[in-house]
Short mmCIF file of C-alpha atoms in Angstrom, two decimals:
data_model
loop_
_atom_site.label_atom_id
_atom_site.label_comp_id
_atom_site.label_asym_id
_atom_site.label_seq_id
_atom_site.Cartn_x
_atom_site.Cartn_y
_atom_site.Cartn_z
CA MET A 130 24.29 -39.02 -29.94
CA THR A 131 23.97 -38.19 -33.86
CA VAL A 132 25.72 -35.28 -35.31
CA THR A 133 21.71 -34.19 -36.28
CA LYS A 134 21.02 -34.25 -32.69
CA LEU A 135 24.20 -32.58 -31.35
CA TRP A 136 23.41 -30.00 -33.79
CA GLN A 137 19.89 -29.68 -32.72
CA THR A 138 20.50 -29.05 -28.88
CA PHE A 139 23.61 -26.75 -30.06
CA CYS A 140 20.82 -24.48 -32.00
CA ALA A 141 18.03 -25.07 -29.08
CA CYS A 142 21.11 -23.32 -26.47
CA CYS A 143 21.63 -20.66 -28.78
CA PHE A 144 17.77 -19.78 -29.19
CA CYS A 145 17.26 -19.68 -25.07
CA MET A 146 20.40 -17.66 -24.58
CA ALA A 147 19.26 -15.26 -27.07
CA ILE A 148 15.72 -15.09 -25.58
CA SER A 149 17.39 -14.26 -22.30
CA SER A 150 19.77 -11.42 -23.64
CA CYS A 151 16.69 -10.03 -25.41
CA ASP A 152 14.63 -9.73 -22.05
CA GLY A 153 16.14 -6.39 -21.16
CA LYS A 154 17.29 -8.23 -18.04
CA ASP A 155 20.54 -7.88 -16.53
CA PRO A 156 20.79 -9.97 -13.49
CA ASN A 157 23.67 -8.23 -11.53
CA LYS A 158 21.51 -4.78 -12.01
CA ASP A 159 17.76 -6.38 -11.22
CA ALA A 160 19.03 -8.40 -8.15
CA PRO A 161 18.21 -6.53 -5.04
CA GLN A 162 21.04 -4.92 -3.31
CA SER A 163 20.74 -3.76 0.50
CA VAL A 164 21.61 -0.51 1.54
CA GLN A 165 22.08 0.31 5.21
CA LEU A 166 20.20 3.06 6.65
CA LEU A 167 23.23 4.32 9.28
CA GLY A 168 22.28 8.00 9.79
CA ILE A 169 18.98 10.06 10.17
CA GLU A 170 18.81 13.71 10.12
CA ALA A 171 15.20 14.81 11.31
CA SER A 172 13.46 18.35 11.48
CA SER A 173 9.87 19.47 13.01
CA ASN A 174 8.03 22.77 13.36
CA ILE A 175 7.95 22.09 17.07
CA ASP A 176 10.49 22.03 19.93
CA LEU A 177 11.24 18.17 20.92
CA SER A 178 13.15 18.72 23.83
CA ALA A 179 10.52 17.06 26.06
CA ARG A 180 10.91 13.68 24.30
CA LYS A 181 14.30 12.90 24.83
CA ASP A 182 12.96 9.47 26.59
CA TRP A 183 10.91 8.74 23.63
CA THR A 184 11.64 6.04 21.44
CA LEU A 185 12.45 6.02 17.71
CA SER A 186 11.85 3.37 15.14
CA VAL A 187 12.42 2.76 11.47
CA TYR A 188 9.59 -0.03 10.96
CA ASN A 189 10.58 -2.66 13.86
CA TYR A 190 14.45 -1.47 13.80
CA PRO A 191 15.13 0.87 16.72
CA TYR A 192 17.54 4.03 16.43
CA ALA A 193 19.41 6.09 18.97
CA PHE A 194 18.87 9.71 18.66
CA GLU A 195 20.18 13.33 20.19
CA ILE A 196 17.81 15.91 19.79
CA ASP A 197 19.10 19.52 19.36
CA GLY A 198 15.90 21.93 19.94
CA LYS A 199 13.90 21.26 16.47
CA THR A 200 16.04 18.71 14.99
CA PHE A 201 17.63 15.33 16.31
CA THR A 202 20.16 12.95 14.69
CA ALA A 203 19.84 9.42 14.98
CA VAL A 204 21.69 5.88 14.20
CA PRO A 205 20.62 2.17 14.67
CA GLU A 206 20.89 0.98 18.44
CA ASN A 207 22.37 -1.99 16.73
CA ARG A 208 24.88 -1.38 14.30
CA SER A 209 25.28 -4.53 12.83
CA ASN A 210 21.59 -4.91 12.16
CA PRO A 211 20.11 -1.78 10.83
CA TYR A 212 17.25 -1.22 8.88
CA SER A 213 18.04 -1.93 5.11
CA PHE A 214 16.65 -0.46 1.92
CA GLU A 215 16.15 -3.06 -0.95
CA ALA A 216 17.14 -1.57 -4.46
CA THR A 217 18.62 -2.44 -7.61
CA ALA A 218 20.91 -0.34 -9.62
CA ASN A 219 18.10 0.25 -11.92
CA ASP A 220 15.63 1.35 -9.59
CA LYS A 221 17.57 3.19 -6.65
CA THR A 222 14.47 3.97 -4.78
CA GLY A 223 14.09 3.32 -1.31
CA ARG A 224 11.21 3.83 1.58
CA ALA A 225 11.63 4.29 5.32
CA ILE A 226 8.93 5.25 7.70
CA MET A 227 9.74 6.19 11.10
CA THR A 228 7.70 6.35 13.79
CA PHE A 229 8.57 8.81 17.34
CA LYS A 230 6.55 7.99 19.92
CA SER A 231 6.44 8.15 24.04
CA LYS A 232 7.67 4.63 25.84
CA ASP A 233 4.05 4.35 27.12
CA TYR A 234 2.00 5.27 23.88
CA PHE A 235 0.44 1.27 23.60
CA LYS A 236 -0.99 -0.35 26.46
CA PRO A 237 1.09 -2.94 28.32
CA GLY A 238 1.42 -6.44 26.41
CA GLN A 239 0.53 -4.92 23.24
CA SER A 240 4.25 -3.72 22.18
CA GLY A 241 3.22 -1.96 18.74
CA ALA A 242 -0.33 -3.05 18.45
CA LEU A 243 -3.56 -1.55 18.53
CA PRO A 244 -5.12 0.00 20.88
CA ALA A 245 -2.83 2.90 21.63
CA ASN A 246 -3.18 4.22 25.20
CA ILE A 247 -4.67 7.34 24.94
CA GLU A 248 -7.47 7.33 27.15
CA ASP A 249 -6.08 9.99 29.71
CA GLN A 250 -4.95 12.79 28.38
CA SER A 251 -5.84 15.36 31.53
CA THR A 252 -2.50 16.26 32.37
CA PRO A 253 -0.03 18.18 29.89
CA GLU A 254 2.49 15.44 30.26
CA LYS A 255 -0.23 12.76 29.41
CA LEU A 256 -1.51 14.68 26.34
CA LEU A 257 2.36 15.24 24.96
CA SER A 258 2.56 11.05 25.48
CA CYS A 259 -0.46 10.44 22.67
CA ASP A 260 1.40 13.03 20.20
CA VAL A 261 3.01 10.57 17.93
CA LEU A 262 5.40 11.80 15.08
CA ARG A 263 6.09 10.22 12.00
CA GLY A 264 8.55 10.70 9.16
CA ASP A 265 7.91 9.17 5.89
CA TYR A 266 11.09 8.90 3.37
CA LEU A 267 10.76 8.04 -0.13
CA GLY A 268 13.75 8.67 -2.26
CA GLU A 269 17.12 7.49 -3.21
CA ALA A 270 18.17 4.65 -1.29
CA ARG A 271 21.64 5.77 0.74
CA GLU A 272 23.11 5.42 4.14
CA ASN A 273 22.36 9.06 5.56
CA ILE A 274 18.69 10.43 4.67
CA SER A 275 17.06 14.00 5.86
CA VAL A 276 13.06 13.57 6.62
CA SER A 277 10.63 16.31 8.11
CA LEU A 278 8.25 14.72 10.98
CA PHE A 279 4.55 15.39 11.13
CA HIS A 280 2.01 14.85 13.76
CA GLU A 281 0.27 11.63 12.71
CA ASN A 282 -2.50 11.89 15.27
CA ALA A 283 -5.28 14.83 15.06
CA LEU A 284 -5.61 17.49 17.12
CA LEU A 285 -9.18 18.70 18.56
CA MET A 286 -9.33 22.15 20.26
CA PHE A 287 -12.90 23.31 21.81
CA LYS A 288 -14.61 25.14 24.04
CA THR A 289 -17.58 24.85 26.21
CA VAL A 290 -20.17 27.29 26.16
CA ASP A 291 -22.23 28.18 29.20
CA LEU A 292 -21.69 24.85 30.57
CA PRO A 293 -21.39 24.46 34.71
CA GLU A 294 -17.72 24.04 35.60
CA ASP A 295 -18.52 20.86 37.22
CA ALA A 296 -19.54 19.27 33.98
CA GLU A 297 -17.51 16.32 32.36
CA VAL A 298 -16.54 16.51 28.75
CA TYR A 299 -14.94 13.49 27.30
CA ILE A 300 -14.33 11.91 23.50
CA TYR A 301 -15.50 8.89 22.09
CA GLU A 302 -13.28 7.41 19.65
CA GLY A 303 -15.19 4.78 17.68
CA TYR A 304 -12.00 3.34 15.98
CA ASN A 305 -10.12 2.08 19.23
CA LYS A 306 -13.63 2.26 21.38
CA GLN A 307 -11.95 4.15 23.57
CA THR A 308 -13.36 7.27 26.31
CA ILE A 309 -10.73 9.88 26.20
CA THR A 310 -10.72 12.35 29.10
CA PRO A 311 -9.15 15.93 27.40
CA LEU A 312 -7.01 18.21 28.91
CA ARG A 313 -8.76 20.79 30.37
CA ASN A 314 -7.02 24.58 30.75
CA VAL A 315 -6.54 25.31 34.47
CA GLU A 316 -6.26 29.20 33.35
CA ASP A 317 -9.53 28.80 31.20
CA PRO A 318 -11.62 25.99 32.25
CA ALA A 319 -13.66 26.30 29.14
CA SER A 320 -11.01 25.27 26.93
CA TYR A 321 -9.94 21.51 26.18
CA LYS A 322 -7.45 19.66 23.83
CA ALA A 323 -7.45 15.97 22.86
CA LEU A 324 -5.64 14.21 20.07
CA VAL A 325 -7.56 10.92 18.52
CA PHE A 326 -6.09 8.58 16.55
CA PRO A 327 -6.62 9.07 12.76
CA GLY A 328 -8.01 5.88 11.95
CA ASN A 329 -11.89 6.58 12.17
CA TYR A 330 -12.25 6.68 8.51
CA LEU A 331 -15.05 3.74 8.86
CA PHE A 332 -16.00 4.90 12.42
CA THR A 333 -17.15 7.92 14.20
CA VAL A 334 -15.74 10.24 16.93
CA PHE A 335 -18.50 11.66 19.45
CA VAL A 336 -17.92 14.63 22.15
CA ILE A 337 -19.82 13.31 25.64
CA VAL A 338 -20.79 15.73 28.17
CA LYS A 339 -22.12 14.68 31.72
CA VAL A 340 -24.08 17.27 33.65
CA ASP A 341 -26.73 17.25 36.05
CA GLY A 342 -27.18 13.41 36.24
CA LYS A 343 -27.66 13.51 32.06
CA GLU A 344 -25.74 12.25 29.67
CA TYR A 345 -25.17 14.01 26.02
CA ARG A 346 -23.82 12.61 22.90
CA LYS A 347 -23.33 14.38 19.73
CA GLU A 348 -21.15 13.32 16.50
CA LEU A 349 -18.23 15.37 15.58
CA LYS A 350 -18.77 16.09 11.58
CA PRO A 351 -16.84 16.28 9.10
CA GLN A 352 -14.54 13.99 9.99
CA ARG A 353 -11.66 14.17 7.46
CA GLY A 354 -9.02 15.36 9.44
CA THR A 355 -9.64 12.22 11.95
CA ARG A 356 -9.21 9.94 8.69
CA MET A 357 -6.34 7.53 7.86
CA ASN A 358 -5.10 9.44 4.35
CA ILE A 359 -2.57 7.69 2.21
CA PRO A 360 -0.21 8.70 0.70
CA TYR A 361 0.83 11.28 2.98
CA PRO A 362 1.45 15.21 1.58
CA ASP A 363 5.16 15.64 2.03
CA GLY A 364 6.20 16.41 5.18
CA ILE A 365 2.67 16.97 6.86
CA GLY A 366 0.96 13.70 7.05
CA HIS A 367 -2.27 13.84 9.32
CA SER A 368 -1.43 16.90 11.33
CA ALA A 369 -5.31 18.16 11.35
CA ILE A 370 -6.38 20.71 13.73
CA ILE A 371 -10.46 20.86 14.32
CA THR A 372 -11.67 23.75 16.49
CA PHE A 373 -15.13 24.05 17.75
CA ASN A 374 -17.46 24.92 20.35
CA VAL A 375 -19.63 22.84 22.77
CA LEU A 376 -22.99 23.67 24.17
CA ILE A 377 -26.40 22.44 25.31
CA ASP A 378 -29.39 24.33 23.32
CA GLU A 379 -32.83 25.48 24.47
CA GLU A 380 -34.35 22.07 23.22
CA ASP A 381 -31.96 20.32 25.88
CA LYS A 382 -29.69 19.03 23.01
CA LEU A 383 -25.72 18.91 22.74
CA GLN A 384 -25.00 21.04 19.75
CA ILE A 385 -21.31 21.49 18.08
CA LYS A 386 -20.64 25.01 16.47
CA ASP A 387 -18.39 26.61 14.36
CA LEU A 388 -16.45 24.10 13.37
CA GLU A 389 -12.97 24.68 11.41
CA GLU A 390 -10.83 22.17 10.04
CA LYS A 391 -6.84 22.55 8.81
CA SER A 392 -5.64 19.59 7.31
CA PHE A 393 -2.39 18.49 6.84
CA THR A 394 -1.33 21.68 8.61
CA ARG A 395 2.18 22.74 9.95
CA ASP A 396 0.14 25.32 12.31
CA TRP A 397 0.73 23.18 15.23
CA PRO A 398 0.51 24.68 18.87
CA ALA A 399 2.89 23.53 21.20
CA ILE A 400 2.04 20.81 23.37
CA PRO A 401 1.79 20.56 26.29
#
Protein backbone atom coordinates (compact mmCIF):
# COMPACT_ATOMS: atom_id res chain seq x y z
CA MET A 1 0.00 0.00 0.00
CA THR A 2 1.42 3.41 -1.00
CA VAL A 3 1.88 6.31 1.38
CA THR A 4 -0.94 8.13 -0.39
CA LYS A 5 -3.39 5.29 0.18
CA LEU A 6 -2.32 4.98 3.82
CA TRP A 7 -2.95 8.68 4.29
CA GLN A 8 -6.37 8.41 2.61
CA THR A 9 -7.31 5.48 4.86
CA PHE A 10 -6.20 7.38 7.95
CA CYS A 11 -8.26 10.41 6.97
CA ALA A 12 -11.32 8.28 6.32
CA CYS A 13 -11.06 6.69 9.76
CA CYS A 14 -10.69 10.10 11.40
CA PHE A 15 -13.77 11.36 9.52
CA CYS A 16 -15.86 8.39 10.69
CA MET A 17 -14.75 8.90 14.29
CA ALA A 18 -15.63 12.57 14.08
CA ILE A 19 -19.08 11.82 12.74
CA SER A 20 -19.62 9.25 15.48
CA SER A 21 -18.59 11.68 18.20
CA CYS A 22 -20.85 14.42 16.84
CA ASP A 23 -24.09 12.45 16.73
CA GLY A 24 -24.53 12.95 20.46
CA LYS A 25 -24.78 9.26 21.28
CA ASP A 26 -22.88 7.70 24.12
CA PRO A 27 -23.10 3.90 23.86
CA ASN A 28 -22.50 3.59 27.60
CA LYS A 29 -25.42 5.89 28.41
CA ASP A 30 -27.86 5.00 25.64
CA ALA A 31 -27.56 1.24 25.95
CA PRO A 32 -30.62 -0.31 27.70
CA GLN A 33 -30.11 -0.81 31.40
CA SER A 34 -32.25 -3.33 33.26
CA VAL A 35 -33.71 -2.23 36.60
CA GLN A 36 -35.40 -5.03 38.53
CA LEU A 37 -38.73 -4.32 40.23
CA LEU A 38 -38.24 -5.86 43.67
CA GLY A 39 -40.87 -4.14 45.81
CA ILE A 40 -44.35 -2.65 45.36
CA GLU A 41 -46.48 -0.61 47.75
CA ALA A 42 -50.08 -0.28 46.54
CA SER A 43 -53.02 1.61 47.99
CA SER A 44 -56.74 1.62 47.26
CA ASN A 45 -59.83 3.50 48.41
CA ILE A 46 -61.49 0.25 49.53
CA ASP A 47 -60.64 -2.50 52.00
CA LEU A 48 -58.74 -5.28 50.23
CA SER A 49 -58.98 -7.87 53.02
CA ALA A 50 -61.45 -10.09 51.12
CA ARG A 51 -58.94 -10.47 48.26
CA LYS A 52 -56.17 -12.35 50.03
CA ASP A 53 -56.41 -15.36 47.69
CA TRP A 54 -56.22 -13.27 44.53
CA THR A 55 -53.35 -13.07 42.06
CA LEU A 56 -51.07 -10.12 41.34
CA SER A 57 -48.97 -9.81 38.22
CA VAL A 58 -46.84 -7.12 36.64
CA TYR A 59 -47.45 -7.87 32.99
CA ASN A 60 -46.93 -11.66 33.09
CA TYR A 61 -44.61 -11.72 36.11
CA PRO A 62 -46.33 -13.04 39.29
CA TYR A 63 -45.84 -11.20 42.58
CA ALA A 64 -46.58 -12.35 46.14
CA PHE A 65 -48.36 -9.83 48.35
CA GLU A 66 -49.51 -9.13 51.90
CA ILE A 67 -52.68 -7.10 52.47
CA ASP A 68 -53.16 -4.62 55.29
CA GLY A 69 -56.61 -3.04 54.99
CA LYS A 70 -56.55 -0.67 52.01
CA THR A 71 -52.91 -1.32 51.15
CA PHE A 72 -50.60 -4.17 50.24
CA THR A 73 -46.91 -4.78 49.75
CA ALA A 74 -45.60 -7.15 47.10
CA VAL A 75 -42.39 -8.86 46.03
CA PRO A 76 -41.68 -11.09 43.01
CA GLU A 77 -42.64 -14.73 43.49
CA ASN A 78 -39.51 -15.72 41.59
CA ARG A 79 -36.85 -13.46 43.05
CA SER A 80 -34.36 -14.59 40.43
CA ASN A 81 -36.65 -13.47 37.60
CA PRO A 82 -38.67 -10.36 38.50
CA TYR A 83 -40.13 -7.86 36.08
CA SER A 84 -37.42 -5.46 34.95
CA PHE A 85 -37.68 -1.93 33.65
CA GLU A 86 -35.75 -1.11 30.51
CA ALA A 87 -34.15 2.30 30.94
CA THR A 88 -30.99 4.19 30.02
CA ALA A 89 -28.82 6.61 31.90
CA ASN A 90 -30.26 9.41 29.77
CA ASP A 91 -33.89 8.29 29.97
CA LYS A 92 -34.64 6.73 33.34
CA THR A 93 -38.39 6.51 32.76
CA GLY A 94 -39.99 3.14 33.38
CA ARG A 95 -43.52 1.77 33.18
CA ALA A 96 -45.14 -1.09 35.08
CA ILE A 97 -48.78 -2.13 34.70
CA MET A 98 -50.05 -4.51 37.36
CA THR A 99 -53.29 -6.47 37.49
CA PHE A 100 -54.90 -7.65 40.73
CA LYS A 101 -57.68 -10.13 40.05
CA SER A 102 -59.54 -13.15 41.31
CA LYS A 103 -58.05 -16.53 40.44
CA ASP A 104 -61.20 -17.50 38.53
CA TYR A 105 -61.62 -14.20 36.68
CA PHE A 106 -60.78 -15.83 33.36
CA LYS A 107 -62.57 -18.88 32.06
CA PRO A 108 -60.79 -22.23 32.38
CA GLY A 109 -58.41 -22.76 29.50
CA GLN A 110 -58.28 -19.06 28.62
CA SER A 111 -55.41 -18.19 31.02
CA GLY A 112 -55.17 -14.46 30.77
CA ALA A 113 -57.15 -14.21 27.54
CA LEU A 114 -60.61 -12.85 26.96
CA PRO A 115 -63.43 -13.49 27.51
CA ALA A 116 -63.50 -12.85 31.22
CA ASN A 117 -65.58 -15.10 33.44
CA ILE A 118 -68.18 -12.51 34.42
CA GLU A 119 -71.57 -13.93 33.38
CA ASP A 120 -72.66 -14.97 36.87
CA GLN A 121 -72.59 -12.09 39.37
CA SER A 122 -75.63 -13.28 41.29
CA THR A 123 -73.94 -13.51 44.71
CA PRO A 124 -71.75 -11.01 46.58
CA GLU A 125 -68.77 -13.34 46.24
CA LYS A 126 -69.24 -13.73 42.49
CA LEU A 127 -69.64 -10.00 42.02
CA LEU A 128 -66.46 -9.38 43.99
CA SER A 129 -64.53 -11.81 41.79
CA CYS A 130 -65.31 -9.58 38.77
CA ASP A 131 -63.89 -6.43 40.37
CA VAL A 132 -60.45 -6.34 38.76
CA LEU A 133 -58.03 -3.79 40.16
CA ARG A 134 -55.19 -2.25 38.19
CA GLY A 135 -52.12 -0.18 38.95
CA ASP A 136 -50.33 1.87 36.30
CA TYR A 137 -46.88 3.15 37.26
CA LEU A 138 -45.03 5.60 35.03
CA GLY A 139 -41.99 7.26 36.52
CA GLU A 140 -38.39 6.70 37.41
CA ALA A 141 -37.27 3.13 36.87
CA ARG A 142 -36.30 1.89 40.32
CA GLU A 143 -36.37 -1.23 42.45
CA ASN A 144 -39.20 -0.09 44.74
CA ILE A 145 -42.31 1.80 43.63
CA SER A 146 -45.63 3.06 45.04
CA VAL A 147 -48.88 2.97 43.07
CA SER A 148 -52.59 3.68 43.47
CA LEU A 149 -55.03 0.96 42.47
CA PHE A 150 -58.21 1.62 40.53
CA HIS A 151 -61.17 -0.43 39.35
CA GLU A 152 -60.72 -1.57 35.78
CA ASN A 153 -64.34 -2.50 35.14
CA ALA A 154 -67.37 -0.20 35.22
CA LEU A 155 -70.05 -0.61 37.89
CA LEU A 156 -73.75 -0.49 37.01
CA MET A 157 -76.09 0.29 39.91
CA PHE A 158 -79.75 0.31 38.91
CA LYS A 159 -83.30 -0.17 40.12
CA THR A 160 -86.41 -1.61 38.52
CA VAL A 161 -89.62 0.38 38.82
CA ASP A 162 -92.99 -1.36 39.23
CA LEU A 163 -91.79 -4.66 37.78
CA PRO A 164 -93.10 -7.96 39.19
CA GLU A 165 -90.78 -9.62 41.69
CA ASP A 166 -90.46 -12.63 39.41
CA ALA A 167 -89.12 -10.50 36.54
CA GLU A 168 -85.70 -11.65 35.31
CA VAL A 169 -83.15 -8.91 34.68
CA TYR A 170 -79.88 -9.29 32.77
CA ILE A 171 -77.12 -7.18 31.24
CA TYR A 172 -75.89 -8.10 27.77
CA GLU A 173 -72.33 -7.05 27.01
CA GLY A 174 -71.49 -6.79 23.34
CA TYR A 175 -67.72 -6.85 23.67
CA ASN A 176 -67.57 -10.28 25.29
CA LYS A 177 -70.93 -11.42 23.91
CA GLN A 178 -71.93 -12.38 27.45
CA THR A 179 -75.24 -12.21 29.26
CA ILE A 180 -74.60 -11.15 32.83
CA THR A 181 -76.81 -12.11 35.76
CA PRO A 182 -76.49 -9.14 38.14
CA LEU A 183 -76.46 -9.18 41.92
CA ARG A 184 -79.94 -8.59 43.31
CA ASN A 185 -80.23 -6.95 46.71
CA VAL A 186 -81.93 -9.39 49.09
CA GLU A 187 -83.28 -6.62 51.32
CA ASP A 188 -84.32 -4.43 48.37
CA PRO A 189 -85.23 -6.76 45.47
CA ALA A 190 -85.65 -3.83 43.07
CA SER A 191 -81.94 -2.91 43.38
CA TYR A 192 -79.15 -4.49 41.29
CA LYS A 193 -75.39 -4.25 40.75
CA ALA A 194 -73.28 -5.53 37.86
CA LEU A 195 -69.74 -5.04 36.61
CA VAL A 196 -69.10 -4.74 32.89
CA PHE A 197 -65.82 -4.93 31.05
CA PRO A 198 -64.60 -1.52 29.83
CA GLY A 199 -63.91 -2.69 26.29
CA ASN A 200 -67.31 -1.75 24.90
CA TYR A 201 -65.97 1.11 22.81
CA LEU A 202 -67.02 -0.63 19.57
CA PHE A 203 -69.99 -2.50 20.97
CA THR A 204 -73.11 -1.94 23.04
CA VAL A 205 -74.47 -2.80 26.45
CA PHE A 206 -78.13 -3.78 26.75
CA VAL A 207 -80.51 -4.16 29.64
CA ILE A 208 -82.75 -7.21 29.23
CA VAL A 209 -85.97 -7.88 31.14
CA LYS A 210 -87.98 -11.11 30.90
CA VAL A 211 -91.47 -10.98 32.37
CA ASP A 212 -94.84 -12.60 31.62
CA GLY A 213 -93.37 -14.64 28.78
CA LYS A 214 -91.98 -11.55 27.03
CA GLU A 215 -88.41 -10.36 26.55
CA TYR A 216 -87.64 -6.64 26.51
CA ARG A 217 -84.28 -5.18 25.46
CA LYS A 218 -82.94 -1.61 25.69
CA GLU A 219 -79.52 -0.21 24.83
CA LEU A 220 -77.71 1.51 27.69
CA LYS A 221 -76.59 5.02 26.73
CA PRO A 222 -74.30 6.87 27.11
CA GLN A 223 -71.46 4.39 27.28
CA ARG A 224 -68.47 6.59 27.97
CA GLY A 225 -67.89 4.89 31.31
CA THR A 226 -67.91 1.43 29.77
CA ARG A 227 -65.37 2.25 27.10
CA MET A 228 -61.64 1.72 27.10
CA ASN A 229 -60.03 5.11 27.64
CA ILE A 230 -56.27 5.33 27.23
CA PRO A 231 -54.19 6.98 28.62
CA TYR A 232 -55.61 6.56 32.09
CA PRO A 233 -55.94 9.48 34.47
CA ASP A 234 -53.46 8.98 37.29
CA GLY A 235 -54.65 6.43 39.82
CA ILE A 236 -58.28 6.41 38.66
CA GLY A 237 -58.54 4.56 35.35
CA HIS A 238 -61.94 3.33 34.23
CA SER A 239 -63.66 3.31 37.63
CA ALA A 240 -66.96 4.50 36.18
CA ILE A 241 -70.24 4.19 38.08
CA ILE A 242 -73.47 4.32 36.09
CA THR A 243 -76.83 4.55 37.86
CA PHE A 244 -80.28 4.35 36.27
CA ASN A 245 -83.84 3.08 36.60
CA VAL A 246 -85.51 0.41 34.46
CA LEU A 247 -89.22 0.33 33.73
CA ILE A 248 -91.81 -0.75 31.16
CA ASP A 249 -93.87 2.19 29.96
CA GLU A 250 -97.55 2.42 29.01
CA GLU A 251 -96.71 1.49 25.42
CA ASP A 252 -95.18 -1.78 26.64
CA LYS A 253 -91.63 -0.65 25.87
CA LEU A 254 -88.59 -1.00 28.11
CA GLN A 255 -87.20 2.36 29.19
CA ILE A 256 -84.03 3.48 30.96
CA LYS A 257 -84.58 6.61 33.01
CA ASP A 258 -82.59 8.94 35.27
CA LEU A 259 -79.23 7.76 33.96
CA GLU A 260 -76.25 9.32 35.70
CA GLU A 261 -72.61 8.60 35.10
CA LYS A 262 -69.52 9.23 37.17
CA SER A 263 -66.41 8.72 35.07
CA PHE A 264 -62.99 8.07 36.60
CA THR A 265 -64.43 8.29 40.11
CA ARG A 266 -63.09 7.23 43.50
CA ASP A 267 -66.59 7.26 44.93
CA TRP A 268 -66.69 3.48 44.89
CA PRO A 269 -69.00 1.47 47.17
CA ALA A 270 -67.90 -1.61 49.00
CA ILE A 271 -68.10 -4.79 46.94
CA PRO A 272 -69.80 -6.98 47.93
